[in-house]
Short mmCIF file of C-alpha atoms in Angstrom, two decimals:
data_model
loop_
_atom_site.label_atom_id
_atom_site.label_comp_id
_atom_site.label_asym_id
_atom_site.label_seq_id
_atom_site.Cartn_x
_atom_site.Cartn_y
_atom_site.Cartn_z
CA MET A 1 9.57 -24.40 6.83
CA THR A 2 8.31 -26.97 4.32
CA SER A 3 10.86 -29.66 3.55
CA VAL A 4 11.71 -30.32 -0.08
CA PRO A 5 11.07 -33.94 -1.08
CA ARG A 6 14.23 -35.81 -1.96
CA PRO A 7 14.36 -36.71 -5.65
CA PRO A 8 14.11 -40.43 -6.46
CA GLN A 9 17.40 -42.28 -6.11
CA PRO A 10 18.61 -45.69 -7.34
CA PRO A 11 18.61 -48.36 -4.61
CA SER A 12 21.80 -48.30 -2.55
CA SER A 13 21.30 -51.12 -0.04
CA LEU A 14 19.25 -54.22 0.61
CA SER A 15 17.18 -55.23 3.64
CA PRO A 16 15.28 -58.48 4.22
CA SER A 17 11.89 -56.83 3.67
CA ARG A 18 12.92 -55.14 0.43
CA ALA A 19 14.61 -58.31 -0.79
CA SER A 20 11.35 -60.18 -0.16
CA ASP A 21 9.42 -57.45 -1.98
CA PHE A 22 11.51 -57.93 -5.11
CA MET A 23 11.29 -61.70 -4.96
CA GLN A 24 7.53 -61.46 -4.50
CA CYS A 25 7.01 -58.87 -7.24
CA PRO A 26 9.64 -56.60 -8.84
CA LEU A 27 7.01 -53.96 -9.60
CA LEU A 28 6.04 -53.82 -5.92
CA TYR A 29 9.71 -53.23 -5.09
CA ARG A 30 9.79 -50.34 -7.56
CA PHE A 31 6.63 -48.77 -6.12
CA ARG A 32 8.04 -48.93 -2.59
CA VAL A 33 11.72 -48.18 -3.09
CA ILE A 34 11.91 -45.90 -6.13
CA ASP A 35 8.47 -44.30 -6.50
CA LYS A 36 7.87 -44.38 -2.73
CA LEU A 37 4.12 -44.58 -3.27
CA PRO A 38 2.10 -44.17 -0.07
CA GLU A 39 0.44 -47.19 1.49
CA LYS A 40 -2.44 -47.31 3.91
CA PRO A 41 -1.54 -48.65 7.35
CA SER A 42 -3.16 -51.99 8.18
CA GLU A 43 -4.49 -53.21 11.49
CA ALA A 44 -2.41 -56.39 11.30
CA ALA A 45 0.90 -54.69 10.54
CA THR A 46 0.29 -51.97 13.12
CA ARG A 47 -0.58 -54.57 15.76
CA GLY A 48 2.71 -56.28 14.96
CA THR A 49 4.59 -53.02 15.50
CA LEU A 50 2.78 -52.51 18.80
CA VAL A 51 3.53 -56.02 20.08
CA HIS A 52 7.19 -55.66 19.12
CA ALA A 53 7.38 -52.39 21.06
CA VAL A 54 5.88 -54.01 24.16
CA LEU A 55 8.27 -56.97 24.07
CA GLU A 56 11.21 -54.62 23.62
CA ARG A 57 10.19 -52.35 26.53
CA LEU A 58 9.47 -55.25 28.89
CA PHE A 59 13.20 -55.91 29.19
CA ASP A 60 13.65 -52.46 30.73
CA ALA A 61 12.20 -53.96 33.93
CA PRO A 62 14.22 -56.12 36.34
CA ALA A 63 14.01 -59.82 35.53
CA ALA A 64 11.63 -60.68 38.37
CA GLU A 65 9.14 -58.05 37.19
CA ARG A 66 8.89 -59.31 33.62
CA THR A 67 5.45 -60.86 34.03
CA ALA A 68 2.52 -61.30 31.70
CA PRO A 69 0.31 -58.80 33.59
CA ARG A 70 3.06 -56.18 33.41
CA ALA A 71 3.55 -56.80 29.70
CA LYS A 72 -0.18 -56.53 28.98
CA ALA A 73 -0.29 -53.30 30.98
CA LEU A 74 2.31 -51.84 28.63
CA VAL A 75 0.02 -52.17 25.60
CA PRO A 76 -2.09 -48.98 26.01
CA GLY A 77 0.92 -46.79 26.72
CA GLN A 78 2.88 -48.16 23.76
CA TRP A 79 -0.16 -47.59 21.55
CA ASP A 80 -0.24 -43.96 22.67
CA ARG A 81 3.45 -43.61 21.87
CA LEU A 82 2.93 -45.16 18.46
CA LEU A 83 0.07 -42.77 17.73
CA ALA A 84 2.19 -39.81 18.81
CA SER A 85 4.93 -40.78 16.38
CA LYS A 86 2.54 -41.71 13.55
CA PRO A 87 -0.73 -39.73 13.91
CA GLU A 88 -2.04 -41.20 10.65
CA LEU A 89 -2.60 -44.50 12.48
CA ALA A 90 -5.63 -42.93 14.15
CA GLY A 91 -7.37 -43.38 10.80
CA LEU A 92 -7.44 -47.14 11.34
CA PHE A 93 -10.32 -46.65 13.78
CA ALA A 94 -11.90 -43.49 12.39
CA GLY A 95 -15.24 -45.27 11.91
CA ASP A 96 -15.29 -46.59 15.46
CA PRO A 97 -17.05 -43.88 17.53
CA ASP A 98 -17.67 -46.14 20.52
CA GLY A 99 -14.14 -47.53 20.51
CA GLU A 100 -15.32 -51.14 20.27
CA ARG A 101 -13.05 -52.07 17.35
CA LEU A 102 -10.07 -50.39 18.98
CA ALA A 103 -10.74 -52.21 22.26
CA GLY A 104 -10.93 -55.54 20.45
CA TRP A 105 -7.77 -54.78 18.52
CA LEU A 106 -5.87 -53.85 21.68
CA GLY A 107 -7.24 -56.97 23.35
CA GLU A 108 -5.81 -59.11 20.56
CA ALA A 109 -2.43 -57.41 21.01
CA GLU A 110 -2.60 -58.26 24.72
CA ARG A 111 -3.39 -61.89 23.92
CA LEU A 112 -0.39 -62.12 21.59
CA VAL A 113 1.85 -60.62 24.26
CA GLU A 114 0.50 -63.04 26.86
CA ARG A 115 1.07 -66.03 24.56
CA TRP A 116 4.75 -65.14 24.35
CA PHE A 117 5.15 -66.17 28.00
CA SER A 118 4.21 -69.73 27.08
CA LEU A 119 7.03 -69.79 24.52
CA GLU A 120 9.88 -67.99 26.29
CA ASP A 121 10.69 -67.04 29.89
CA PRO A 122 11.85 -63.40 29.95
CA THR A 123 12.94 -63.71 33.59
CA ARG A 124 15.78 -65.94 32.38
CA LEU A 125 16.79 -63.76 29.42
CA GLU A 126 19.12 -60.77 29.30
CA PRO A 127 19.25 -59.72 25.64
CA ALA A 128 22.52 -58.31 24.40
CA GLU A 129 20.59 -56.21 21.87
CA ARG A 130 16.98 -55.23 21.23
CA GLU A 131 15.72 -53.70 17.99
CA MET A 132 19.33 -53.72 16.83
CA PHE A 133 20.10 -51.81 13.63
CA VAL A 134 22.75 -53.66 11.67
CA GLU A 135 24.63 -52.76 8.51
CA THR A 136 27.56 -54.27 6.68
CA GLU A 137 29.12 -54.26 3.26
CA LEU A 138 29.97 -57.45 1.40
CA ASP A 139 33.20 -57.88 -0.54
CA SER A 140 31.18 -57.20 -3.69
CA GLY A 141 30.23 -53.75 -2.39
CA LEU A 142 26.61 -54.71 -1.70
CA ARG A 143 25.42 -53.02 1.51
CA LEU A 144 23.07 -55.05 3.73
CA ARG A 145 21.03 -53.49 6.50
CA GLY A 146 18.09 -54.17 8.76
CA VAL A 147 16.75 -54.30 12.31
CA ILE A 148 16.97 -57.47 14.43
CA ASP A 149 14.30 -57.91 17.12
CA ARG A 150 16.62 -59.50 19.67
CA VAL A 151 20.16 -60.80 19.96
CA ASP A 152 21.07 -63.10 22.85
CA VAL A 153 24.69 -63.86 23.71
CA ALA A 154 25.51 -66.81 25.99
CA PRO A 155 28.32 -66.58 28.59
CA THR A 156 30.30 -68.87 26.26
CA GLY A 157 29.93 -66.33 23.44
CA GLU A 158 27.34 -68.21 21.36
CA VAL A 159 24.91 -65.91 19.54
CA ARG A 160 21.18 -66.44 19.05
CA ILE A 161 19.11 -64.24 16.73
CA VAL A 162 15.42 -64.00 17.66
CA ASP A 163 12.57 -62.59 15.61
CA TYR A 164 8.96 -62.18 16.77
CA LYS A 165 6.12 -62.86 14.34
CA THR A 166 2.54 -62.00 15.23
CA GLY A 167 1.15 -64.28 12.55
CA LYS A 168 0.98 -68.06 12.39
CA ALA A 169 3.87 -70.40 11.64
CA PRO A 170 4.13 -71.38 7.95
CA ARG A 171 3.50 -74.88 6.70
CA PRO A 172 6.67 -77.02 6.55
CA GLU A 173 7.00 -76.59 2.78
CA TYR A 174 7.29 -72.83 3.28
CA ALA A 175 9.71 -72.93 6.21
CA GLU A 176 12.72 -72.13 4.01
CA GLY A 177 11.09 -68.91 2.84
CA ALA A 178 10.37 -67.95 6.43
CA LEU A 179 14.02 -68.51 7.36
CA PHE A 180 15.34 -66.30 4.55
CA GLN A 181 15.19 -63.18 6.71
CA MET A 182 16.96 -64.93 9.57
CA LYS A 183 19.75 -66.24 7.34
CA PHE A 184 20.13 -62.72 5.97
CA TYR A 185 20.68 -61.46 9.51
CA ALA A 186 22.99 -64.36 10.29
CA LEU A 187 25.17 -63.31 7.37
CA VAL A 188 25.27 -59.71 8.61
CA ILE A 189 26.03 -60.71 12.22
CA THR A 190 28.78 -63.05 11.03
CA ARG A 191 30.40 -60.15 9.18
CA LEU A 192 30.07 -57.81 12.16
CA LYS A 193 30.96 -60.15 15.05
CA LYS A 194 33.18 -62.61 13.17
CA VAL A 195 31.15 -65.52 14.53
CA VAL A 196 28.39 -67.61 12.92
CA PRO A 197 25.24 -67.38 15.08
CA ARG A 198 24.59 -70.63 16.94
CA ARG A 199 20.82 -70.45 16.49
CA LEU A 200 18.14 -68.62 14.52
CA GLN A 201 14.77 -68.52 16.27
CA LEU A 202 11.39 -67.42 14.93
CA VAL A 203 8.73 -66.99 17.60
CA TYR A 204 5.21 -67.16 16.11
CA LEU A 205 2.82 -65.56 18.57
CA GLY A 206 -0.20 -66.11 16.34
CA SER A 207 0.01 -69.90 16.56
CA GLY A 208 2.25 -70.41 19.58
CA ASP A 209 5.06 -72.06 17.63
CA VAL A 210 8.83 -71.62 17.76
CA LEU A 211 10.85 -72.38 14.63
CA THR A 212 14.59 -72.81 15.15
CA TYR A 213 17.49 -73.37 12.78
CA ASP A 214 21.20 -73.78 13.48
CA PRO A 215 23.12 -72.30 10.54
CA VAL A 216 26.49 -73.44 9.24
CA PRO A 217 28.94 -71.45 7.09
CA ALA A 218 27.69 -73.16 3.92
CA ASP A 219 24.21 -71.73 4.59
CA LEU A 220 25.60 -68.21 4.70
CA GLU A 221 27.60 -68.74 1.52
CA ARG A 222 24.40 -69.78 -0.26
CA VAL A 223 22.53 -66.77 1.11
CA GLU A 224 25.30 -64.45 -0.05
CA ARG A 225 25.18 -65.92 -3.56
CA LYS A 226 21.42 -65.51 -3.62
CA LEU A 227 21.64 -61.90 -2.47
CA LEU A 228 24.27 -61.09 -5.09
CA ALA A 229 22.07 -62.56 -7.82
CA LEU A 230 19.11 -60.65 -6.43
CA TRP A 231 21.04 -57.38 -6.34
CA GLU A 232 22.19 -57.89 -9.93
CA ALA A 233 18.54 -58.33 -10.95
CA ILE A 234 17.61 -55.15 -9.08
CA ARG A 235 20.49 -53.27 -10.71
CA LEU A 236 19.41 -54.41 -14.16
CA ALA A 237 15.77 -53.44 -13.54
CA THR A 238 16.89 -50.05 -12.20
CA GLU A 239 18.95 -49.31 -15.30
CA THR A 240 16.39 -50.50 -17.81
CA GLY A 241 13.19 -49.46 -16.07
CA GLU A 242 11.85 -52.99 -16.60
CA TRP A 243 10.02 -53.79 -13.36
CA ARG A 244 7.80 -56.74 -14.17
CA PRO A 245 4.71 -57.57 -12.11
CA ARG A 246 4.44 -61.10 -10.79
CA PRO A 247 0.81 -61.80 -9.89
CA THR A 248 0.16 -64.08 -6.92
CA LYS A 249 -2.60 -64.50 -4.37
CA LEU A 250 -0.87 -61.75 -2.36
CA CYS A 251 -2.03 -59.22 -4.95
CA GLY A 252 -5.36 -59.06 -3.15
CA TRP A 253 -3.67 -57.22 -0.28
CA CYS A 254 -1.63 -54.83 -2.45
CA ASP A 255 -2.29 -51.09 -2.15
CA HIS A 256 -1.10 -50.42 -5.69
CA GLN A 257 -3.64 -52.21 -7.87
CA ALA A 258 -4.76 -48.89 -9.40
CA VAL A 259 -1.31 -48.40 -10.99
CA CYS A 260 -0.53 -52.06 -11.70
CA PRO A 261 -0.77 -53.37 -15.32
CA GLU A 262 -2.15 -56.67 -14.01
CA PHE A 263 -5.25 -54.76 -12.88
CA GLY A 264 -5.50 -52.46 -15.89
CA GLY A 265 -3.53 -49.63 -14.30
CA THR A 266 -0.57 -47.63 -15.55
CA PRO A 267 2.52 -47.16 -13.37
CA PRO A 268 3.78 -43.62 -12.74
CA VAL A 269 6.35 -42.22 -15.14
CA TYR A 270 9.66 -43.86 -14.28
CA PRO A 271 11.67 -41.21 -12.45
CA LEU A 272 15.20 -42.52 -13.14
CA LEU A 273 17.35 -42.45 -16.26
CA VAL A 274 17.20 -45.65 -18.29
CA ARG A 275 19.31 -47.33 -20.91
CA PRO A 276 18.56 -46.60 -24.57
CA ALA A 277 15.57 -48.60 -25.75
CA GLY A 278 17.70 -50.74 -28.07
CA SER A 279 19.72 -52.09 -25.16
CA VAL A 280 16.70 -53.37 -23.25
CA GLU A 281 16.14 -57.08 -23.72
CA GLY A 282 12.66 -58.50 -23.84
CA GLY A 283 9.43 -56.70 -23.11
CA GLN A 284 7.14 -55.90 -20.25
CA GLY A 285 5.57 -59.05 -18.87
CA ARG A 286 5.16 -61.29 -15.90
CA MET A 287 8.08 -62.41 -13.81
CA GLU A 288 8.12 -66.13 -13.24
CA PRO A 289 9.79 -67.69 -10.17
CA VAL A 290 13.27 -69.13 -10.72
CA ARG A 291 16.07 -70.02 -8.35
CA ALA A 292 18.51 -67.27 -7.44
CA GLU A 293 21.45 -69.23 -8.83
CA ALA A 294 19.79 -69.55 -12.23
CA GLY A 295 20.11 -65.92 -13.26
CA PRO A 296 19.11 -62.35 -12.48
CA THR A 297 15.41 -63.07 -12.04
CA VAL A 298 14.71 -64.21 -8.48
CA ALA A 299 11.67 -65.35 -6.53
CA LEU A 300 11.28 -66.38 -2.92
CA GLU A 301 10.10 -69.89 -2.21
CA GLY A 302 6.65 -70.08 -0.69
CA PRO A 303 3.53 -67.96 -1.03
#
């Protein structure tokens, strides 16, 4: 039986990735969340998914068996599982009859997995949670949700949130943007466990760096204010249909240039009801970066 596509719905929750989408470019958020336009899988993003799966599965083994050779040996099997769940990923290597590109790609995944052992010692870790789905509702009614790579809990009850990144660590001036996701999760965990995480840790496998941050309640209060301002901006754009593009150097990697006004395209017909035209302020244009506290238009610091 063919399933009937669900009609477009207004946004009902916020995750770190979708929050970053809106801060990067409101029109990109619309394409992904409301229009749900398809996007081609990329080798880099798929490799990241594969490496995450390997690092998650490694902890199924007893501590003494969590070695680099064992982790690397998990790569082919996890790739097969990923293909089984998402057959369209096979298209990434459709033009690779001899399998050379695929072999090189899998080899890079193995190198990223191996580098992790120089940054953390899995034989001394017993994660409380892996790939943990979290969801909470703020006092305002805003629902936050996401998936945390790893949560460690010390015998004393201190919580550490860990996220793996297969890219390189950002330059210092962009560190705050990189920590946005982690502070988002810290806010959620604080609501769920009634304790502020002791440490936020970003593990960059691409460059072999570890970025840590110890949050305090004031950090989470600022993040909550920023998220509320962001959600208000999303609500306003949803009601008015005004989703403004914000061109940056990241546009070169966007799958939606054909329907983006910045590239001469026309977005699909907006599928949701909008306010009467007279109630819409301003016109279609570019969204400039401002601080979250300054008003409903929000942009993430960094590239």
